[in-house]
PDB file of C-alpha atoms in Angstrom:
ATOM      1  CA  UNK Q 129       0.000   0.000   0.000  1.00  0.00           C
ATOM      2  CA  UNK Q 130       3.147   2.629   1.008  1.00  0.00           C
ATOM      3  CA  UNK Q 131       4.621   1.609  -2.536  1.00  0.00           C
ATOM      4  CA  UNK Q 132       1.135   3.245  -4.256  1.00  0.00           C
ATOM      5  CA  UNK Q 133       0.242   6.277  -2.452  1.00  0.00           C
ATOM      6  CA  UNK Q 134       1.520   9.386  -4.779  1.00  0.00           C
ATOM      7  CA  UNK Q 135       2.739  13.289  -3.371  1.00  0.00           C
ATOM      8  CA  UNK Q 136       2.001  14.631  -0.678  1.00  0.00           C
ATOM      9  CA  UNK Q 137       0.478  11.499   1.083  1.00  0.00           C
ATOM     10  CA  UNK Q 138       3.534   9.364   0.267  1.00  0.00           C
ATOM     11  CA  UNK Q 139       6.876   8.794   2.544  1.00  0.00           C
ATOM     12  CA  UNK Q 140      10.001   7.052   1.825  1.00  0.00           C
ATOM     13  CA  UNK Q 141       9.941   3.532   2.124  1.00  0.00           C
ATOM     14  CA  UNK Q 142      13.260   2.058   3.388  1.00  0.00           C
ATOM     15  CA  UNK Q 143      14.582  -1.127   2.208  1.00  0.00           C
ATOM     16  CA  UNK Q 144      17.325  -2.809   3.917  1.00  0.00           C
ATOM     17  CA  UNK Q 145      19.593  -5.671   2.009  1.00  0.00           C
ATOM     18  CA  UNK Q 146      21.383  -7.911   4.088  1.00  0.00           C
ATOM     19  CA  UNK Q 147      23.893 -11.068   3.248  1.00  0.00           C
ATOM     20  CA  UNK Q 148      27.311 -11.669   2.132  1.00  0.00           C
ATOM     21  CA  UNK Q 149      28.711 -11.452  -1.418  1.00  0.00           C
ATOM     22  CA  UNK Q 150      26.143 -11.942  -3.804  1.00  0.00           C
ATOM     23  CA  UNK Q 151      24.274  -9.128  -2.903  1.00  0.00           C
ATOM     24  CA  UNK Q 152      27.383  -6.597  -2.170  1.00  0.00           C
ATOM     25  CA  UNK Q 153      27.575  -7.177  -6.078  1.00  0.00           C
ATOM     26  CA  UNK Q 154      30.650 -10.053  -6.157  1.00  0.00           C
ATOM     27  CA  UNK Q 155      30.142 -13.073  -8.719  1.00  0.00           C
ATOM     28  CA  UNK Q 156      33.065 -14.011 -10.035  1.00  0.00           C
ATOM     29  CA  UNK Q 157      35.950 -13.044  -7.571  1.00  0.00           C
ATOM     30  CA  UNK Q 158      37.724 -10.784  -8.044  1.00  0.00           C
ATOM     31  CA  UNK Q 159      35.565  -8.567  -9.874  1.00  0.00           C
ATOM     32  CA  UNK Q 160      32.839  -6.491  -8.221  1.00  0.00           C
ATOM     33  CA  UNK Q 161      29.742  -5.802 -10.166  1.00  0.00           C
ATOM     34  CA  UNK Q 162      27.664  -3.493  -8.311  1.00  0.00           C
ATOM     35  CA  UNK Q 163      25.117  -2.714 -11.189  1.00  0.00           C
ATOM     36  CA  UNK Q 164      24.249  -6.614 -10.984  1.00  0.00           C
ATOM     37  CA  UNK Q 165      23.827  -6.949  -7.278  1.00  0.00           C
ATOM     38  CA  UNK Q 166      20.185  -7.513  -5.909  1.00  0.00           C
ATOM     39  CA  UNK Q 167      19.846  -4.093  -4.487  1.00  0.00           C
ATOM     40  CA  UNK Q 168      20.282  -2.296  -7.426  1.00  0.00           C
ATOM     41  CA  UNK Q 169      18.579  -4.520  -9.686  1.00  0.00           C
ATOM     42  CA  UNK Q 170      16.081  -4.759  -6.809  1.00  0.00           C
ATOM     43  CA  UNK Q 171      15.779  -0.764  -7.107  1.00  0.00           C
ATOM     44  CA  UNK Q 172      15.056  -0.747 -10.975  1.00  0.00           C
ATOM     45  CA  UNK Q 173      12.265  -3.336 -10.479  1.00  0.00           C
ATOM     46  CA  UNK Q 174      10.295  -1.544  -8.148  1.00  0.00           C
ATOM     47  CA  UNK Q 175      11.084   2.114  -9.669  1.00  0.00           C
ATOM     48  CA  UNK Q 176       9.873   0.899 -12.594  1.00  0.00           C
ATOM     49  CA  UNK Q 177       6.576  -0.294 -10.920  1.00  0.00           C
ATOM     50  CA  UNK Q 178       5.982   2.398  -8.693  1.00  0.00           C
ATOM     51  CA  UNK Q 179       7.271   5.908 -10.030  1.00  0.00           C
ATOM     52  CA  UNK Q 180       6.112   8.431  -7.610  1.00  0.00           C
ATOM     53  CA  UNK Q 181       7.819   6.142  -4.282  1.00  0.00           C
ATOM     54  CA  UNK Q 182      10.193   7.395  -2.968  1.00  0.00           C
ATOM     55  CA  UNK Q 183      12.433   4.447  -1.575  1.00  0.00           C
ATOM     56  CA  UNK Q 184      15.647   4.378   0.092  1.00  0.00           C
ATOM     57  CA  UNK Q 185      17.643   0.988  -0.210  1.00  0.00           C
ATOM     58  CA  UNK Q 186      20.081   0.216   2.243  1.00  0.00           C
ATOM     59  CA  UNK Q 187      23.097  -2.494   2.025  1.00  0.00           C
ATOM     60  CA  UNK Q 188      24.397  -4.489   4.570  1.00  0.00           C
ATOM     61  CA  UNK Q 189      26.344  -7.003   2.315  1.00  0.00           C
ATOM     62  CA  UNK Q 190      29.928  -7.509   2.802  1.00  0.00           C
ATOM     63  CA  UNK Q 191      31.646  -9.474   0.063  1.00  0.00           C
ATOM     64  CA  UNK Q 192      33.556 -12.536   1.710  1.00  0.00           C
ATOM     65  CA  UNK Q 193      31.174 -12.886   4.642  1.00  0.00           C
ATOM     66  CA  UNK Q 194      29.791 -16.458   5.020  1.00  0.00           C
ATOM     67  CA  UNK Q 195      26.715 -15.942   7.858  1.00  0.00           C
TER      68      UNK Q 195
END
C-alpha cells in the first residue's frame, strides 16, 4: 500500500539488504559488479513499478562474509 500512495500522502519507504557477497555485487571473484547486485537490480524493479515512491535501499552485504 506505502509503494502506491503518490505526493504529498507518500513517505520514503526504506529497504534494507542484508547477506554476504552476492548481494554486495561479487560473482566471479575478483571482480565487483555493483550494477548486478540484488539491491540495485532490486531498485530498478520496483522504480519501474511504482514511479512516484520514494524508496531508500540500504546495504548491509559484505563481500567474503559467510553468515
Amino acid at each position: 500500500m506505502e509503494l502506491q500512495k503518490k505526493w504529498p500522502e507518500n513517505r520514503m519507504v526504506n529497504f534494507v539488504f542484508h547477506g554476504h557477497s552476492v548481494p554486495a555485487g561479487y560473482f566471479q571473484t575478483p571482480a565487483i559488479n555493483t550494477f548486478q547486485s540484488y539491491l540495485l537490480l532490486s531498485v530498478k524493479r520496483i522504480t519501474d513499478s511504482f514511479s512516484t515512491t520514494e524508496i531508500n535501499c540500504i546495504r548491509t552485504a559484505i563481500g567474503g562474509e559467510n553468515g
